[in-house]
């Protein structure tokens, strides 16, 4: 592969993560990607790794409420922050936003959908009634190769004014 | 094996940075890719997010921006409403996911996106080799200025700060200095391939904006509107009758333009000549935008 796997090159340190309200402690290379730690160590595989360089948004998680690319975030940098993944958002069942995605048929293959939901959740928490332009702007870091953009936009707008 | 630390004071960060081979990590959006590709192999990674450098505050007639303030913060800061070009540049960079962590200092210090420089299969001239592969290969998105390296400068913020007459505060364990943003950059030569004038033990701590221009604007063309680097990014500011223009994407460092002859010293070549047309067009639009 062109890009080598990260990890193993840095002296392990104790890293404590707060993920979906739960505490996780690791002896770990602090430069390992948060996305890999979530998936491989904690088993939260809803977070996807698409491009691995921040361009596609499939790996989006909320860091203190803001959507970020977990493939670019070193796990040592994520320590001390509140991390929410797609599993945490839907712990109590599907959220209104997820229901809206289903109702609008806003996905085909579904690979990008967790990242789309996470980014949209970040938007709706900060701005409960966004304009169409604001939705497009906020979602511009999330790529959908199936091309579901109009339905994604429709789903988010249908939740506008709700709690996301 | 390298080590990782997260100092909680600037003094501790500078002490760690004084150790040879150490490297500052801020948002990590550029450094992580450089490490992945072997373009950076720090012995110590110093995560400065806790070093207290993230504030944006008034400073005389201007504003002082901490180097770890995020692009998302800069783009909406009420203190920066009179620096239109800077806010527009911050809002245009990367994508929302990256702007939430990417920092002002990191944006200024990011490495070029030249695909030969970033590729793991080659060591190009800028990376220490003997050939600028772009000049014998694909370079339609590269710089227009001739030289040993024709990579394109990728920072949206740099031209916006340069036309705002901004300075950077640079610190090391041995002292602090302040210099114009433009002086952060140098044309590389055969003995020193660095594009930055920062010493290995130095870090940007703040960007200082003096009194705002009367008007300013940032215009850019990218491959797409989101997550694209500036193919041509042009900042224009007007102070009274004086126009200042600077561009990203047209040379391997931010390029100060002569407003009356914006294409001077930027001949390009058949593959990249289209950028000349774009630059001239943006300059015309920018001039109109700040003089209306």
XYZ file of C-alpha atoms in Angstrom:
456
model
C 0.000 0.000 0.000
C 1.132 3.541 -0.648
C 0.528 4.862 2.839
C 2.052 2.778 5.598
C 0.071 1.846 8.670
C 0.581 4.233 11.535
C 1.630 3.110 14.975
C 4.492 1.317 16.613
C 7.065 4.041 16.070
C 6.415 6.048 19.182
C 7.018 5.122 22.807
C 3.644 3.970 24.174
C 2.012 6.179 26.766
C -1.114 5.853 28.849
C -3.969 7.484 26.994
C -7.400 7.878 28.557
C -10.249 8.450 26.144
C -13.821 9.428 26.891
C -15.880 7.819 24.154
C -19.666 8.008 24.222
C -19.461 8.745 27.929
C -17.331 5.720 28.741
C -13.739 5.731 29.924
C -11.166 3.743 27.971
C -7.516 3.474 28.984
C -4.746 2.199 26.744
C -0.995 1.801 26.689
C -0.640 2.978 23.147
C 1.426 4.765 20.527
C -0.051 8.270 20.949
C 0.240 8.927 17.224
C -2.102 6.101 16.303
C -5.106 7.399 14.455
C -8.195 7.896 16.601
C -10.238 6.190 13.869
C -8.167 3.004 14.183
C -8.398 3.010 17.967
C -12.159 3.414 17.858
C -12.541 0.593 15.370
C -9.838 -1.888 16.310
C -9.445 -1.424 20.051
C -12.918 -0.367 21.166
C -14.868 -2.148 18.451
C -16.834 0.904 17.354
C -16.778 0.064 13.672
C -19.492 2.524 12.718
C -16.692 5.031 12.191
C -15.338 4.284 8.708
C -11.971 5.040 7.164
C -12.378 6.016 3.546
C -9.579 8.170 2.193
C -7.411 8.273 5.309
C -6.459 11.881 4.670
C -9.416 13.936 5.817
C -10.986 14.429 2.420
C -14.049 12.161 2.549
C -15.554 12.577 6.020
C -16.489 8.907 6.506
C -14.460 8.932 9.737
C -16.237 11.941 11.256
C -16.730 11.915 15.009
C -17.727 14.683 17.392
C -14.902 16.088 19.473
C -16.374 18.267 22.218
C -19.413 18.578 19.974
C -17.578 19.611 16.808
C -17.302 17.282 13.844
C -13.703 16.327 13.046
C -11.909 13.789 10.880
C -10.772 10.993 13.186
C -8.376 9.631 10.553
C -6.174 12.697 10.983
C -6.412 12.935 14.741
C -3.697 11.362 16.853
C -5.178 9.444 19.758
C -2.831 11.293 22.120
C -4.359 14.554 20.940
C -7.898 13.259 21.444
C -7.297 12.468 25.119
C -9.141 14.764 27.481
C -11.841 15.567 24.962
C -15.389 14.270 24.779
C -15.636 11.927 21.804
C -18.966 10.857 20.326
C -19.293 8.275 17.584
C -22.289 7.159 15.580
C -22.863 4.408 18.146
C -23.086 6.964 20.935
C -25.500 9.165 19.032
C -27.891 6.272 18.479
C -27.438 4.533 21.820
C -31.104 5.018 22.666
C -32.346 4.046 19.234
C -32.432 5.879 15.949
C -32.267 9.647 16.259
C -34.742 11.879 14.426
C -31.956 12.630 11.964
C -31.373 8.955 11.266
C -35.101 8.454 10.816
C -35.067 11.378 8.397
C -32.238 9.783 6.395
C -34.324 6.618 6.101
C -37.471 8.532 5.190
C -35.632 10.539 2.542
C -33.835 7.443 1.229
C -30.621 9.420 1.729
C -28.207 6.544 1.214
C -27.388 3.709 -1.125
C -24.337 1.734 -0.027
C -24.326 3.415 3.375
C -20.562 3.530 3.858
C -20.455 7.295 4.252
C -23.712 7.507 6.224
C -22.271 7.395 9.774
C -19.986 10.287 8.909
C -22.856 12.157 7.279
C -25.032 11.681 10.377
C -22.218 12.767 12.692
C -21.430 15.907 10.675
C -25.110 16.799 10.393
C -25.601 16.242 14.122
C -22.733 18.639 14.810
C -24.394 21.200 12.566
C -27.879 20.861 14.078
C -26.570 21.122 17.625
C -24.759 24.360 16.797
C -27.453 25.680 14.506
C -30.853 23.996 15.013
C -32.506 25.701 12.045
C -29.846 25.987 9.347
C -30.518 27.398 5.913
C -30.019 25.221 2.850
C -26.766 27.105 2.192
C -25.593 26.427 5.740
C -26.377 22.723 5.340
C -24.401 22.568 2.106
C -21.496 24.404 3.703
C -21.464 22.250 6.845
C -21.692 19.002 4.876
C -19.078 19.959 2.285
C -16.438 17.789 3.939
C -18.497 14.605 3.584
C -18.370 12.835 0.262
C -21.029 10.374 -0.897
C -19.858 8.327 -3.842
C -23.413 7.124 -4.448
C -24.344 10.752 -5.045
C -27.157 11.015 -2.518
C -26.474 14.680 -1.829
C -29.951 16.073 -2.631
C -31.604 13.518 -0.352
C -29.048 14.038 2.409
C -29.740 17.751 2.224
C -33.494 17.079 2.263
C -33.166 14.794 5.291
C -31.199 17.355 7.276
C -33.534 20.184 6.357
C -36.507 18.080 7.400
C -34.969 17.970 10.896
C -34.346 21.689 10.892
C -35.742 23.117 14.079
C -35.599 19.745 15.808
C -32.838 18.494 18.054
C -31.019 16.590 15.344
C 11.361 5.218 18.915
C 10.070 8.728 19.207
C 8.169 10.284 22.069
C 5.025 12.372 22.448
C 4.223 15.120 24.911
C 1.469 17.632 25.568
C 3.024 20.519 27.513
C 0.650 22.829 29.366
C 2.807 25.942 29.125
C 4.610 27.617 26.253
C 7.849 27.502 28.231
C 7.622 23.717 28.514
C 6.787 23.423 24.822
C 9.802 25.549 23.879
C 12.081 23.522 26.149
C 10.924 20.330 24.432
C 11.322 21.939 21.021
C 14.936 22.795 21.837
C 15.726 19.071 21.665
C 17.007 18.146 18.190
C 14.500 16.294 16.021
C 11.409 17.469 17.844
C 8.414 18.753 15.979
C 5.310 20.738 16.891
C 1.871 19.179 16.384
C -1.168 21.468 16.461
C -4.306 20.332 14.618
C -2.309 17.531 13.047
C -4.108 17.740 9.717
C -0.832 18.254 7.816
C 1.769 16.669 10.092
C -0.077 13.349 10.280
C 0.108 13.005 6.493
C 3.767 13.994 6.456
C 4.566 11.340 9.068
C 2.524 8.733 7.169
C 4.555 9.409 4.031
C 7.937 9.572 5.721
C 8.305 13.286 5.013
C 8.599 13.944 8.743
C 10.242 11.615 11.260
C 10.275 13.560 14.501
C 12.039 12.165 17.549
C 9.601 14.030 19.773
C 6.125 15.175 18.804
C 5.032 18.161 20.875
C 1.258 18.597 20.897
C 0.771 22.277 21.761
C -3.032 22.290 22.109
C -2.775 22.880 25.886
C -0.062 25.565 25.709
C -2.502 28.479 25.920
C -1.997 29.786 22.388
C -5.586 29.630 21.137
C -6.937 33.049 22.079
C -8.012 35.822 19.722
C -7.822 39.215 21.443
C -7.686 42.918 20.751
C -4.197 44.377 20.511
C -4.078 48.161 20.126
C -5.888 49.062 16.905
C -5.517 45.491 15.741
C -5.970 41.914 16.881
C -3.628 39.237 18.168
C -4.416 35.682 17.119
C -2.922 32.737 18.973
C -1.220 30.260 16.673
C -3.466 27.383 17.750
C -6.713 29.262 17.140
C -8.634 27.092 14.693
C -9.580 28.167 11.199
C -13.237 27.663 12.164
C -12.819 30.158 14.999
C -11.041 32.718 12.838
C -13.691 32.429 10.127
C -16.455 33.585 12.479
C -14.595 35.703 15.042
C -16.411 38.940 15.840
C -13.045 40.565 16.507
C -12.015 39.985 12.897
C -15.005 41.400 11.041
C -12.864 44.197 9.571
C -10.332 41.736 8.160
C -12.625 40.356 5.483
C -9.906 38.679 3.438
C -8.638 36.772 6.456
C -12.079 35.527 7.469
C -12.853 34.543 3.894
C -9.530 32.737 3.548
C -10.097 30.836 6.803
C -13.609 29.866 5.678
C -12.308 28.683 2.291
C -9.548 26.395 3.530
C -10.020 22.613 3.554
C -13.443 21.501 4.831
C -15.495 22.068 7.993
C -14.183 18.829 9.536
C -10.606 20.026 9.156
C -11.242 23.662 10.022
C -12.538 22.540 13.421
C -9.024 21.387 14.363
C -6.630 22.963 11.824
C -4.829 25.978 13.243
C -3.557 29.328 12.040
C 0.066 28.417 12.720
C -0.286 25.038 11.077
C -1.934 26.501 8.007
C 0.983 28.906 7.545
C 3.571 26.142 7.958
C 1.887 23.376 5.926
C 3.911 21.695 3.222
C 3.121 21.914 -0.459
C 0.583 19.542 -1.984
C 2.838 18.857 -4.999
C 2.052 15.236 -5.845
C 5.697 14.459 -6.515
C 6.758 15.890 -3.158
C 3.945 14.037 -1.361
C 4.366 10.787 -3.293
C 6.188 8.036 -1.455
C 7.692 6.605 -4.642
C 10.024 9.508 -5.343
C 12.387 11.877 -3.598
C 12.054 15.122 -5.487
C 14.380 18.118 -5.460
C 12.449 19.807 -2.658
C 12.606 16.611 -0.632
C 16.403 16.466 -1.020
C 16.733 14.722 -4.384
C 18.163 16.099 -7.586
C 15.121 16.412 -9.858
C 11.976 18.518 -9.734
C 9.793 15.858 -11.295
C 6.994 18.346 -11.785
C 9.050 20.169 -14.406
C 9.415 17.030 -16.517
C 5.988 15.656 -15.637
C 2.498 16.795 -14.776
C 2.472 20.362 -13.534
C -0.772 21.926 -14.606
C -1.584 22.772 -10.959
C 1.911 23.953 -10.081
C 3.490 27.355 -9.737
C 4.130 29.878 -12.473
C 7.455 31.141 -11.216
C 10.568 29.469 -12.681
C 13.073 27.908 -10.300
C 14.494 24.682 -8.922
C 11.073 23.768 -7.467
C 7.807 24.780 -9.122
C 5.476 23.547 -6.376
C 2.514 25.730 -5.489
C 2.159 27.375 -2.100
C -0.953 25.895 -0.413
C -1.889 28.303 2.400
C -5.050 30.379 1.961
C -4.248 32.361 5.094
C -0.753 33.487 4.110
C -1.741 35.887 1.313
C -4.639 37.234 3.382
C -2.299 37.956 6.292
C 0.414 39.407 4.070
C -1.912 41.978 2.495
C -3.127 42.844 6.003
C 0.472 43.757 6.960
C 0.347 41.066 9.652
C 3.383 39.916 11.596
C 4.161 36.608 13.240
C 5.634 36.211 16.698
C 8.182 33.417 16.670
C 9.500 31.927 19.898
C 12.226 29.548 20.905
C 13.776 28.635 24.240
C 16.290 31.421 23.688
C 13.987 34.283 22.768
C 11.147 35.845 20.858
C 11.197 37.687 17.545
C 8.535 39.294 15.412
C 8.633 39.541 11.645
C 6.296 40.181 8.721
C 4.345 37.111 7.629
C 6.045 37.299 4.226
C 9.419 36.845 5.947
C 8.292 33.429 7.194
C 8.954 32.147 3.699
C 12.046 31.797 1.533
C 12.773 30.501 -1.918
C 14.653 27.212 -1.502
C 18.165 26.839 -2.862
C 20.453 23.900 -3.423
C 22.020 24.217 0.033
C 18.773 24.731 1.944
C 15.563 23.268 0.543
C 13.406 24.725 3.294
C 10.537 26.984 2.277
C 10.255 28.396 5.804
C 12.657 30.632 7.705
C 11.709 29.069 11.047
C 14.582 27.436 12.879
C 14.094 23.831 14.039
C 13.698 25.064 17.623
C 11.226 27.808 16.762
C 7.440 27.923 16.714
C 4.911 30.559 15.739
C 3.080 31.666 18.875
C 0.899 34.482 17.534
C -0.118 36.371 14.451
C -0.522 40.104 15.008
C -2.796 42.208 12.843
C -2.252 45.981 12.900
C -5.107 48.396 12.132
C -7.384 46.888 9.499
C -7.336 47.811 5.819
C -10.124 50.007 4.489
C -11.330 47.016 2.486
C -10.085 43.552 1.666
C -11.199 40.402 -0.103
C -9.986 36.854 -0.693
C -10.812 35.199 -3.994
C -9.820 31.704 -4.976
C -10.201 29.011 -7.543
C -9.937 25.396 -6.432
C -10.830 22.113 -8.056
C -14.059 22.208 -6.109
C -15.450 24.538 -3.482
C -14.781 22.233 -0.529
C -11.646 20.371 0.441
C -9.548 21.808 -2.303
C -6.302 23.655 -2.049
C -6.070 27.011 -3.772
C -5.088 26.544 -7.405
C -4.983 30.298 -7.345
C -5.824 32.169 -4.138
C -5.658 35.951 -4.250
C -5.921 38.379 -1.351
C -6.428 42.061 -2.070
C -6.416 44.857 0.493
C -6.810 48.597 0.139
C -5.300 51.102 2.571
C -6.506 54.515 1.363
C -5.309 54.666 -2.237
C -2.753 51.886 -1.789
C -3.609 48.442 -3.124
C -1.784 45.332 -1.916
C -2.138 41.944 -3.590
C -0.649 38.572 -2.669
C -1.363 35.120 -4.018
C -1.112 31.449 -3.124
C -0.812 28.736 -5.744
C 1.339 30.686 -8.198
C 4.831 30.223 -6.716
C 6.360 27.933 -4.132
C 5.924 30.604 -1.482
C 3.227 33.285 -1.122
C 3.774 35.777 -3.904
C 3.449 39.537 -3.529
C 2.022 40.942 -6.756
C 2.490 44.286 -8.437
C -1.150 45.461 -8.687
C -0.321 47.157 -12.003
C 1.361 44.085 -13.475
C 0.103 41.033 -11.604
C 1.651 38.530 -14.016
C 5.163 39.941 -13.673
C 7.727 37.179 -13.030
C 5.044 34.494 -13.404
C 5.530 33.130 -16.952
C 4.302 29.601 -16.237
C 4.437 27.190 -19.147
C 1.964 25.554 -21.540
C 0.509 23.217 -18.883
C 0.067 25.863 -16.214
C -0.497 28.983 -18.296
C -4.231 28.788 -17.577
C -3.402 29.989 -14.068
C -2.181 33.280 -15.545
C -5.638 33.898 -16.944
C -7.254 32.996 -13.621
C -4.867 35.209 -11.660
C -5.457 38.179 -13.955
C -9.215 37.670 -13.710
C -9.206 37.391 -9.926
C -6.986 40.480 -9.681
C -9.449 42.442 -11.751
C -12.370 41.252 -9.613
C -10.434 41.872 -6.413
C -9.523 45.401 -7.421
C -13.176 46.133 -8.115
C -14.314 44.536 -4.858
C -12.082 46.674 -2.651
C -12.594 49.951 -4.483
C -16.375 49.922 -4.849
